[in-house]
Coordinates of C-alpha atoms and ligand atoms in Angstrom, one line a residue:
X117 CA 0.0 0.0 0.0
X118 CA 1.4 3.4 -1.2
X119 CA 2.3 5.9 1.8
X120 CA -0.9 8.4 2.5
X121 CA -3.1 6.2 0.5
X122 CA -5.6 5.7 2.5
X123 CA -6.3 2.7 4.5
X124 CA -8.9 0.6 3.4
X125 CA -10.6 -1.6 5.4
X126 CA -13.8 -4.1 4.8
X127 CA -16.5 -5.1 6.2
X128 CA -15.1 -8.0 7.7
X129 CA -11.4 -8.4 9.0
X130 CA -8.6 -10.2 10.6
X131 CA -6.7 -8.7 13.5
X132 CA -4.6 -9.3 16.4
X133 CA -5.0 -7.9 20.1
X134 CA -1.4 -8.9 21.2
X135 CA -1.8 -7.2 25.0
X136 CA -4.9 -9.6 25.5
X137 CA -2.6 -12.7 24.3
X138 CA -4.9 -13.0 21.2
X139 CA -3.0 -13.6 17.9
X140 CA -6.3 -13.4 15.7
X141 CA -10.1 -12.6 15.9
X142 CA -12.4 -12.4 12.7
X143 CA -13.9 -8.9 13.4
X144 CA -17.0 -7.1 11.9
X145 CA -16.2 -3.8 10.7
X146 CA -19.8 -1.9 12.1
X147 CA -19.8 1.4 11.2
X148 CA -23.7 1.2 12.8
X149 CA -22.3 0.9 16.1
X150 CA -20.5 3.6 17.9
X151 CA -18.7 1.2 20.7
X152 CA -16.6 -1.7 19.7
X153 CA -17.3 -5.0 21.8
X154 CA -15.2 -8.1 22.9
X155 CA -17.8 -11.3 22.9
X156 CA -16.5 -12.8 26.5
X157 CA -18.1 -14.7 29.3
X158 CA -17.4 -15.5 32.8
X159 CA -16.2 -11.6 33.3
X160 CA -14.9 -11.4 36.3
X161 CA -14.1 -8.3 38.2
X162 CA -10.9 -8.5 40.5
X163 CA -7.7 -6.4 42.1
X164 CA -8.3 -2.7 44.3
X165 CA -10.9 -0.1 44.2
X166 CA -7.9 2.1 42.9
X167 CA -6.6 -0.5 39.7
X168 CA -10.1 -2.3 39.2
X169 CA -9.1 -5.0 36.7
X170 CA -11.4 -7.9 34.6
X171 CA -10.5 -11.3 33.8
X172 CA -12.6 -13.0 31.3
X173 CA -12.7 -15.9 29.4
X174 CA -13.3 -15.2 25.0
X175 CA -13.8 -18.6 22.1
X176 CA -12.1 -16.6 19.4
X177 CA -12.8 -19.1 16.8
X178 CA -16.8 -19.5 16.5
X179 CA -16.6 -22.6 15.0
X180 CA -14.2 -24.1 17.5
X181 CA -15.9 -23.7 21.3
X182 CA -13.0 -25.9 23.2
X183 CA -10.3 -23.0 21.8
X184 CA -10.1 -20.8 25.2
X185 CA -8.5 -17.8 26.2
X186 CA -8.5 -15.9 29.2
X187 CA -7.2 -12.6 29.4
X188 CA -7.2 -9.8 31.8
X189 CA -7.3 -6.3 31.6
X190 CA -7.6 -2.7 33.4
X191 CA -11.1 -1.5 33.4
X192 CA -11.3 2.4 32.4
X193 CA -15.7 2.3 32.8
X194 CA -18.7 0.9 32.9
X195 CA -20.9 2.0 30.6
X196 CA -24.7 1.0 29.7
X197 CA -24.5 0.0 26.3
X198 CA -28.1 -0.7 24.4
X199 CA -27.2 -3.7 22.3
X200 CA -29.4 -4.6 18.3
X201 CA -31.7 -6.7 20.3
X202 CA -32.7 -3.3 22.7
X203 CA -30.9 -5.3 25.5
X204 CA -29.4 -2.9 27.9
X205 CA -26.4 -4.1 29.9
X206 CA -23.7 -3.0 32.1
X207 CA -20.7 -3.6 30.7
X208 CA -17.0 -2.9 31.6
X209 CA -15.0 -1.4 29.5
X210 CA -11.4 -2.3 28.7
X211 CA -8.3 -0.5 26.7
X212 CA -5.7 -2.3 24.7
X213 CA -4.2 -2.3 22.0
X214 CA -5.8 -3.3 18.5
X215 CA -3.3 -4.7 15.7
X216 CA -3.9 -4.7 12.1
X217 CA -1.4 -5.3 9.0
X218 CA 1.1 -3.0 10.2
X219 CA -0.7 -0.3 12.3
X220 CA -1.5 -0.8 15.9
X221 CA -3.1 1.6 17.9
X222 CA -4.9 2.1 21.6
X223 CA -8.8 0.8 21.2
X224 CA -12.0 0.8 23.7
X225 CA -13.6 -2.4 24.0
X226 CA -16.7 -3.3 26.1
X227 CA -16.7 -6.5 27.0
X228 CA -20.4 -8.2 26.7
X229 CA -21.3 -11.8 26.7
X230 CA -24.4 -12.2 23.9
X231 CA -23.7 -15.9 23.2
X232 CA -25.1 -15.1 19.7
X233 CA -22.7 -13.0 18.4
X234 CA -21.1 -15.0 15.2
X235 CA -18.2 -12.7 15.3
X236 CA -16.2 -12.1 18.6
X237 CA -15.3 -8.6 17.7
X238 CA -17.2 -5.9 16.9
X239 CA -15.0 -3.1 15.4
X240 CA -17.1 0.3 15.6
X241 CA -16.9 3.9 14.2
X242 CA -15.6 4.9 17.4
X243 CA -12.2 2.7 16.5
X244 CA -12.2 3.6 13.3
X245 CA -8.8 6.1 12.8
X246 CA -8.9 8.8 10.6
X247 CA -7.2 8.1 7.3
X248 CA -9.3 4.7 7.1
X249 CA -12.3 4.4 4.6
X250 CA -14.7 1.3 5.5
X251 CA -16.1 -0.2 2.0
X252 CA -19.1 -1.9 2.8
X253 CA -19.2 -4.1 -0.4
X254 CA -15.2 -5.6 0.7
X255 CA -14.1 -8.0 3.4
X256 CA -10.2 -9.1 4.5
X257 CA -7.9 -5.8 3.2
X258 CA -5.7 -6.7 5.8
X259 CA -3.7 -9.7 5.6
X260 CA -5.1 -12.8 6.1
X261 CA -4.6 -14.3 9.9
X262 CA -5.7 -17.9 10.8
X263 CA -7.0 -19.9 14.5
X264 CA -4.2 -21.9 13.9
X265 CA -1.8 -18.9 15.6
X266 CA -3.6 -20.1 18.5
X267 CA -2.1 -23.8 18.5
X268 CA 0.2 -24.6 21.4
X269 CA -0.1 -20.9 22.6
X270 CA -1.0 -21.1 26.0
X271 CA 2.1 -23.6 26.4
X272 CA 5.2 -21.6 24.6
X273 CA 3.9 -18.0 25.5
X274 CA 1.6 -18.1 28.8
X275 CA -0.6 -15.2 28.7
X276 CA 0.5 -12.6 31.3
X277 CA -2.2 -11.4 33.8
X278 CA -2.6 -10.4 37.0
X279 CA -3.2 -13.3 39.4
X280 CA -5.5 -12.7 42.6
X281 CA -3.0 -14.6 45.2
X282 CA -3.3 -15.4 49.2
X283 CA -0.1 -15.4 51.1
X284 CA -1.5 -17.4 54.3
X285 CA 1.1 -16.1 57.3
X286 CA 0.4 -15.3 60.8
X287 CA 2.8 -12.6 60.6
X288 CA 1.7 -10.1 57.7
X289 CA 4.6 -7.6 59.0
X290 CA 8.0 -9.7 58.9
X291 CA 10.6 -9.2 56.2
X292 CA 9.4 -12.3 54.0
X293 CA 5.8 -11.6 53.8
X294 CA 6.6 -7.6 53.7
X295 CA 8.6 -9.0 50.3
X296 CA 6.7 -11.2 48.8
X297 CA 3.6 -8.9 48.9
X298 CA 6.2 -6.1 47.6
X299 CA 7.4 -8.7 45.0
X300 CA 3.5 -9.7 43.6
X301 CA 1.9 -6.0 43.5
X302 CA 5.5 -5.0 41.9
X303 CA 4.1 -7.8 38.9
X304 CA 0.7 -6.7 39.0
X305 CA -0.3 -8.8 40.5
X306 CA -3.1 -8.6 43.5
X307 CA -2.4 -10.1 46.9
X308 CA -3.6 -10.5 50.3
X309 CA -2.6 -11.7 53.4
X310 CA -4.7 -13.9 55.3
X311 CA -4.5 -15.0 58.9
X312 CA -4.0 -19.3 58.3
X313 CA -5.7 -19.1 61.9
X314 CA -8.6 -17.4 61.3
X315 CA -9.7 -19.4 58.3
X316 CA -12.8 -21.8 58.9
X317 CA -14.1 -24.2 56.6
X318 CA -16.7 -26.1 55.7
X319 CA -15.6 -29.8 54.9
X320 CA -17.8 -31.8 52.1
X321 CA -19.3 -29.5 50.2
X322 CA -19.4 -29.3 46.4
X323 CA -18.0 -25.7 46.3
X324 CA -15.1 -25.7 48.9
X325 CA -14.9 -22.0 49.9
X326 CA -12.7 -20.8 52.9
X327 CA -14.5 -18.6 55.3
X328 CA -12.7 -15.7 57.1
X329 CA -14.2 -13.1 59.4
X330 CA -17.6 -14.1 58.5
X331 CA -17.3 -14.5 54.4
X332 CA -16.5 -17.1 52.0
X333 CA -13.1 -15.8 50.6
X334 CA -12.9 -15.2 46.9
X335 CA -11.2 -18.3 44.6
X336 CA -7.4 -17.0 44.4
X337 CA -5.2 -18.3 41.5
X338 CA -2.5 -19.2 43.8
X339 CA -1.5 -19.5 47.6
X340 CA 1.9 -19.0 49.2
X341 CA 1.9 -20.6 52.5
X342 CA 3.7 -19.9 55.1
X343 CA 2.9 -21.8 58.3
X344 CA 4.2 -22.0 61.0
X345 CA 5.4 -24.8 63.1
X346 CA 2.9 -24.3 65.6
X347 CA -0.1 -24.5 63.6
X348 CA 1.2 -26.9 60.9
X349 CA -2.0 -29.2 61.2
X350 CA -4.7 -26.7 61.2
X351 CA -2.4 -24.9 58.5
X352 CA -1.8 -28.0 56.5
X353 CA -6.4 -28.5 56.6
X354 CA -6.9 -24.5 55.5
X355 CA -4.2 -25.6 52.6
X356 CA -5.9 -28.5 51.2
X357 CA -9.3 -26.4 51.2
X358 CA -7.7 -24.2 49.2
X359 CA -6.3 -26.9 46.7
X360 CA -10.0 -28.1 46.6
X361 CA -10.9 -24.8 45.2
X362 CA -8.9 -24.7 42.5
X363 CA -5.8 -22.8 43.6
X364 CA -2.7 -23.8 42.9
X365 CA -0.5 -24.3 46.1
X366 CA 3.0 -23.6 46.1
X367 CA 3.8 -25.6 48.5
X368 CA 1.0 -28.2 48.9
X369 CA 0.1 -29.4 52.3
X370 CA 1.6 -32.8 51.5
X371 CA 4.4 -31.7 51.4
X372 CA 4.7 -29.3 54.1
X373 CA 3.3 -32.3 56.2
X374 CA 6.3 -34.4 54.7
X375 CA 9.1 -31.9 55.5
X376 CA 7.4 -30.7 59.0
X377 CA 7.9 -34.7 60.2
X378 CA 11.5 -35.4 60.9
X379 CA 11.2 -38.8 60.9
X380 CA 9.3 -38.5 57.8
X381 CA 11.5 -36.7 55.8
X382 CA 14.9 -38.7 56.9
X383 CA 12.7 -41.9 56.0
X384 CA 12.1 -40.4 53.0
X385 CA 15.0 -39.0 51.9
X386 CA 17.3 -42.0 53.0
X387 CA 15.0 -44.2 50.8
X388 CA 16.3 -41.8 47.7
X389 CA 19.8 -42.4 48.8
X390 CA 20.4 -38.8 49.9
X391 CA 23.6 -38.5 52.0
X392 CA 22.4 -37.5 56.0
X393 CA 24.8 -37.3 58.8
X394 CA 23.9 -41.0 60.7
X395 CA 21.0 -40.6 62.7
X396 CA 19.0 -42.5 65.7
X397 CA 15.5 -41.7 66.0
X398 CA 14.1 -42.7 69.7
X399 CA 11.4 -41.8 71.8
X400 CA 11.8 -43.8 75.2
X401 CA 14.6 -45.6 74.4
X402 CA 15.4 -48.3 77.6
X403 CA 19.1 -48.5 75.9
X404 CA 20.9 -45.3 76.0
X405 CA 24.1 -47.1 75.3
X406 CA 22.9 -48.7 72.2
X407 CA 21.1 -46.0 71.1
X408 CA 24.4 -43.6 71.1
X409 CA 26.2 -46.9 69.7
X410 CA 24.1 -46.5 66.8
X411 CA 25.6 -43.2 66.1
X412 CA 29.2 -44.8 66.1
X413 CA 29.5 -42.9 70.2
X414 CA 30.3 -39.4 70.7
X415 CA 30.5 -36.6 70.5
X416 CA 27.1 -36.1 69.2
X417 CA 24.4 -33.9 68.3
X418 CA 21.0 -34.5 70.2
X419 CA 18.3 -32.9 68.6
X420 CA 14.2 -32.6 70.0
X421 CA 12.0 -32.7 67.2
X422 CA 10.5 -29.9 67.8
X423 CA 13.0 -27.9 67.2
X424 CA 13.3 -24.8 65.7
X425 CA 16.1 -22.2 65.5
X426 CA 18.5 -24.7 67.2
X427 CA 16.5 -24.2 70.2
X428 CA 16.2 -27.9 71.0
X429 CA 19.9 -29.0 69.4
X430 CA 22.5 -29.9 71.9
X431 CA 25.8 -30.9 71.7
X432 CA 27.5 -34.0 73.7
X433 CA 31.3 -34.4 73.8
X434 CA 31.6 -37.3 76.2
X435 CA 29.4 -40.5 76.6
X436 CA 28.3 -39.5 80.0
X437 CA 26.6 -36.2 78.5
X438 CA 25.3 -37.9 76.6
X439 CA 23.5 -40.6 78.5
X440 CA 22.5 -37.8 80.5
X441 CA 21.1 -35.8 78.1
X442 CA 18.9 -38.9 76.4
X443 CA 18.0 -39.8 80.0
X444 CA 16.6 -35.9 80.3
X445 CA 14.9 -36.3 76.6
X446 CA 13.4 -39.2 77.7
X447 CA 11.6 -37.5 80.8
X448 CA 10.3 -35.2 78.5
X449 CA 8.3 -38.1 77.0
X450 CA 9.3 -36.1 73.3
X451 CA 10.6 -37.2 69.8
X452 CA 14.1 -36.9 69.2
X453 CA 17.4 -38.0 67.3
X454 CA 20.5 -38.6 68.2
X455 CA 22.9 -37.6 65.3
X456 CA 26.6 -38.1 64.0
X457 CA 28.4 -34.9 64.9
X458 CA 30.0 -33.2 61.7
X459 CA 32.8 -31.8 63.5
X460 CA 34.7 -31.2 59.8
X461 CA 31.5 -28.7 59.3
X462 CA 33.1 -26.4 61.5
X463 CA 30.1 -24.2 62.9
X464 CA 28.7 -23.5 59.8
X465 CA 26.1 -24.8 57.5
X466 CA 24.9 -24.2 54.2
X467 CA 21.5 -22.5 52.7
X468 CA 20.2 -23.6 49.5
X469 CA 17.2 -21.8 48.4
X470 CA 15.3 -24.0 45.8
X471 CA 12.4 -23.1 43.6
X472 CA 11.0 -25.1 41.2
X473 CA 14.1 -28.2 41.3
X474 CA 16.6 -25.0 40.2
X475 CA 18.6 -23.4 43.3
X476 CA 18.5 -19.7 43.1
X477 CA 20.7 -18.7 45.9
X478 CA 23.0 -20.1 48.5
X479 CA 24.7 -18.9 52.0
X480 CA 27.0 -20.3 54.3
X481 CA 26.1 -19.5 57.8
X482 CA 29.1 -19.5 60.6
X483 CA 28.3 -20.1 63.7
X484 CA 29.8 -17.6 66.7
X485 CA 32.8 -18.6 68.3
X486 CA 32.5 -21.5 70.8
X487 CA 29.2 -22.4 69.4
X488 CA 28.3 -24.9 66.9
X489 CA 25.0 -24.3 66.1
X490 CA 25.3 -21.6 62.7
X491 CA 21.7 -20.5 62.8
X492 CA 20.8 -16.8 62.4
X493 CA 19.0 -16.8 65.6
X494 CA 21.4 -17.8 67.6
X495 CA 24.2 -14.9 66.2
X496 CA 25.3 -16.9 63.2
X497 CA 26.7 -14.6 59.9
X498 CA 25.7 -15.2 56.6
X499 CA 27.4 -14.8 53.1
X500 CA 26.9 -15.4 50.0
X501 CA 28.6 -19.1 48.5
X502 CA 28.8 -20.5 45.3
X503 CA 27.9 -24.7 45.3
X504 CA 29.5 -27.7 43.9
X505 CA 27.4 -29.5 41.4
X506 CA 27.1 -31.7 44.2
X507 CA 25.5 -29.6 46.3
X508 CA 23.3 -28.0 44.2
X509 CA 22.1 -31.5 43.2
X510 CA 21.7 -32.6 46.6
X511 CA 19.3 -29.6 47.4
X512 CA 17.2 -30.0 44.2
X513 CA 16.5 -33.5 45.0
X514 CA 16.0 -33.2 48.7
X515 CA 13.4 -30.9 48.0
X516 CA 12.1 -32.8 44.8
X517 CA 11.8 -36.1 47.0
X518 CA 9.7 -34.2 49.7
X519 CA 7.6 -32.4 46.7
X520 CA 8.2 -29.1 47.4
X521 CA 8.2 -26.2 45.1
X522 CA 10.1 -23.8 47.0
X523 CA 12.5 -25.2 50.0
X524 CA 15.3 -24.2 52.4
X525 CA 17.5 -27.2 52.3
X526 CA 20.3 -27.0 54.8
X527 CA 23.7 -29.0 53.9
X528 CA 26.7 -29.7 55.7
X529 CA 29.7 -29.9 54.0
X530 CA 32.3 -32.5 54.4
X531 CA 35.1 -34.7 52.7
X532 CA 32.5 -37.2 51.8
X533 CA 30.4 -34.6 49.9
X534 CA 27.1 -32.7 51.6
X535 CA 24.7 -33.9 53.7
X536 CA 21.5 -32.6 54.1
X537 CA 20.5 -31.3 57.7
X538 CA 17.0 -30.3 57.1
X539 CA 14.5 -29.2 54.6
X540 CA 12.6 -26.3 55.5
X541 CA 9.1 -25.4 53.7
X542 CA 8.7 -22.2 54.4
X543 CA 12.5 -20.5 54.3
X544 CA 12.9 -17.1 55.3
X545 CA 13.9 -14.7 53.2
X546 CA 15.6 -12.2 54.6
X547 CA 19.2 -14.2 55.3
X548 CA 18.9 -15.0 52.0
X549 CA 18.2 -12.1 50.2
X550 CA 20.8 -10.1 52.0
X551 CA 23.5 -12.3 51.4
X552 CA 23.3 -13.2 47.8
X553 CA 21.4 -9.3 47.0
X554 CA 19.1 -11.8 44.9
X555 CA 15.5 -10.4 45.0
X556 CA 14.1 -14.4 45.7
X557 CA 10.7 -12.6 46.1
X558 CA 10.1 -11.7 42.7
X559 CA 11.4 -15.5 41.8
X560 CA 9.0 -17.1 43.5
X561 CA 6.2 -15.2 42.4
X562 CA 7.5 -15.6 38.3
X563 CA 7.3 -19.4 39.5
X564 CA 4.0 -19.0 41.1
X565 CA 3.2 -17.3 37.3
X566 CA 4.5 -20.0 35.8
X567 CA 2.7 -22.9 37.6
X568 CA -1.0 -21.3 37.6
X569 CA -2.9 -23.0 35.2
X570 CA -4.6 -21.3 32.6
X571 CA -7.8 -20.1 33.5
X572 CA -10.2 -22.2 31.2
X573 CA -9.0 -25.3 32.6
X574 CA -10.0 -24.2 36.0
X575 CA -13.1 -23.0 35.1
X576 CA -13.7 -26.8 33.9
X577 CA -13.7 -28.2 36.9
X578 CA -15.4 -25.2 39.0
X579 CA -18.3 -24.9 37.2
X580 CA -19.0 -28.7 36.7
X581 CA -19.0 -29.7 40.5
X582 CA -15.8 -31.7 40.4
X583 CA -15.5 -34.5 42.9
X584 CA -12.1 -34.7 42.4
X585 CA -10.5 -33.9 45.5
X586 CA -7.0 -32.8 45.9
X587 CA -5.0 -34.2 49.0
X588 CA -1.6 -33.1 48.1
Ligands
ADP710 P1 17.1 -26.4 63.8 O1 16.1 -27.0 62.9 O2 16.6 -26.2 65.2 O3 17.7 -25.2 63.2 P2 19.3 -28.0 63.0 O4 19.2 -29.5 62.9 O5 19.3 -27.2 61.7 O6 18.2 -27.5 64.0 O7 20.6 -27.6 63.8 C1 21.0 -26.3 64.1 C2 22.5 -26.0 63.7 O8 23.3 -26.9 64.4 C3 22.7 -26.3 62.2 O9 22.5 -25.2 61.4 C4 24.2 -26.7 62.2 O10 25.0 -25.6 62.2 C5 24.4 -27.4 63.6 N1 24.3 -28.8 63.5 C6 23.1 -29.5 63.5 N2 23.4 -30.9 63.4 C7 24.7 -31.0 63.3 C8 25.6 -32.2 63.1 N3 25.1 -33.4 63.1 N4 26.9 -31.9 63.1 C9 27.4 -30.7 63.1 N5 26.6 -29.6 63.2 C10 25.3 -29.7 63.3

């Protein structure tokens, strides 16, 4: 087309609306109509009074139904709009951009969901720029787009849009979950913290909902847990009711539960042949000898399992401390192991932050002088390190074994290669963070944007009452 000649358009055309992750739509060039209009359904309204956003779900091939898209975009207004028919509806109305041969430009669209429509776009005068002439007796001036842009699509390039998430904490204010909510809005994303103790449920219906301060809770696209020890149960329960409704989990309650059981997870990770220091699990043992035998005798590391923060991790040097410290556990009628001490780990351990079997950051933390315990808490530094093959390997599949997305997985490091200490599931962020200057916030929400599943596959099993119940 010569330059200034003016751009001709038919009345019917092919043309792309790249921001809304749609590669073609057949529109109707309707000079009768003032508005243009998106043919969608399930709108959905979502995000803050101040950034009001719709999601929606559009067929853009009339002839092929199972083709779904779902898109989101900013709302600018709501405007009554009388369709053909004399219908009158409320209908949102969106901006993006319109693409057509080699123009693009900003375009209005209301969004409206007339089942009847045989084209999915309505192009009005109100689009209509001003060097283009409409004739009325032509169709396709523009070149020639096909459905067939739409195969594999939501695969190769997932459509970007704003996900509704719940980051379950008890503790809204501490540096992770002052991050991660930082991290999400920073995407565009909308996120809010809810109290994992204040949830209540109602078990066996055929809409799981989550109820919290006297409402059912709106369906999120994704949850970040983060639970605490204390409440891991009740935690893992408000988790799973969450799965039910669709939401993708980063870290599932399975595998919380897994990683939360020491027993469980050293059962589990010896079984995939994952190098631990050697460990004695007892409760009442009658044997203290045997049991510190089993260990290979001291010194060695006695830890409750309840532990946290190396609050219940003690170290014994001679047998006698020993026996007197299982003698002591045992009166506390409590889990605990008695461990191999890594004396060749010096005071300090290693961090390996994994998301998604990839690890994204490591730190070694040393412990204080005369102390061998290296956590943070207990006046440990941290600095950045850069792993061995090996022990990047060793975190990915310590976590992968236990199922979880996003994991902590503490190492020691000796001559034989690492072992793994511990597999946390919900890893603080701020040791991390500061020692590798890695913004592991923002990473775990692109992997939360990676994982969520497109909308119309969701809506498949939401609006046909699913029985399908997720327990992981
Ligand atoms: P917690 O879960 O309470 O933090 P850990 O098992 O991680 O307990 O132990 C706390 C710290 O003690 C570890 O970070 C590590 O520095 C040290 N430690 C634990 N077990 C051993 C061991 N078997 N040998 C040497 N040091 C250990």
């Amino acid at each position: 087309m010569p330059k200034n000649a003016p751009f001709e358009l038919g009345w019917e055309e092919w043309l792309s609306l790249p921001d809304l992750g749609l590669p073609a739509i057949k529109a109707k060039i309707d000079t009768g109509a003032k508005t243009s209009a998106l043919h969608a359904s399930v709108i959905e309204p979502f995000g803050p009074p101040a950034n009001p956003q719709v999601r929606f779900l559009i067929q853009p091939d009339p002839n092929d139904p199972s083709l779904e898209v779902t898109c989101s975009a900013p709302v600018v207004d709501r405007r009554e709009v009388t369709s053909s028919n004399g219908v009158t509806e409320l209908r949102y109305v969106i901006e993006t951009v319109v693409e057509m041969g080699t123009r693009r430009f900003p375009i209005q669209l209301t969004l409206s969901n007339r089942e009847t429509m045989t084209y999915r776009m309505l192009f009005g005068r109100g689009a209509i720029q001003p060097d283009m002439v409409v004739d009325a007796n032509e169709s396709f001036r523009m070149p020639e787009l096909s459905y067939d842009l739409y195969k594999g699509l939501p695969k190769k390039t997932p459509v970007k849009r704003p996900l509704r998430i719940a980051l379950l904490t008890r503790e809204p204010n501490n540096y992770s979950s002052r991050r991660l909510v930082e991290a999400a809005r920073a995407r565009g994303h909308v996120i809010e913290t809810i109290d994992t103790a204040r949830c209540y449920m109602q078990i066996g219906t055929l809409y799981p909902t989550v109820h919290y301060d006297g409402k059912a809770l709106p369906r999120y696209d994704a949850v970040i847990p983060r639970i605490g020890a204390k409440i891991t149960d009740y935690g893992m329960a408000v988790l799973r009711q969450f799965s039910n409704t669709g939401a993708f989990c980063l870290n599932g309650a399975g595998s919380i539960g897994r990683s939360r059981d020491k027993l469980l997870a050293q059962q589990l990770l010896a079984r995939a042949n994952i190098a631990m220091p050697v460990t004695a699990f007892a409760h009442s043992p009658k044997d203290t000898k045997d049991l510190i035998d089993l260990v290979d005798g001291t010194p060695v590391v006695l830890k409750l399992l309840t532990s946290t923060q190396g609050r219940g991790v003690v170290l014994a040097e001679t047998r006698k401390a020993a026996e007197s410290l299982v003698d002591a556990f045992r009166g506390l009628d409590a889990d605990f192991l008695v461990q191999e001490f890594v004396a060749e780990a010096a005071g300090a351990d290693v961090r390996a932050f994994v998301i998604g079997n990839k690890v994204v950051g490591a730190m070694k933390r040393q412990a204080q002088k005369g102390e061998f315990r290296s956590n943070l808490h207990r006046g440990g530094t941290a600095s950045n390190i850069r792993l061995t093959a090996a022990e990047r390997d060793t975190a990915r599949e310590a976590a992968k074994v236990l199922g979880l997305n996003v994991a902590g997985v503490d190492l020691l490091q000796t001559s034989e290669g690492p072992k793994v200490l511990e597999v946390n599931s919900s890893p603080g962020l701020e040791g991390i963070e500061k020692a590798t200057g890695k913004d592991i916030a923002a990473l775990i929400i692109q992997h939360v944007e990676r994982q969520v599943r497109p909308l119309s596959r969701d809506r498949e099993a939401l609006g046909r009452p699913s029985r399908r119940i997720n327990v992981n």
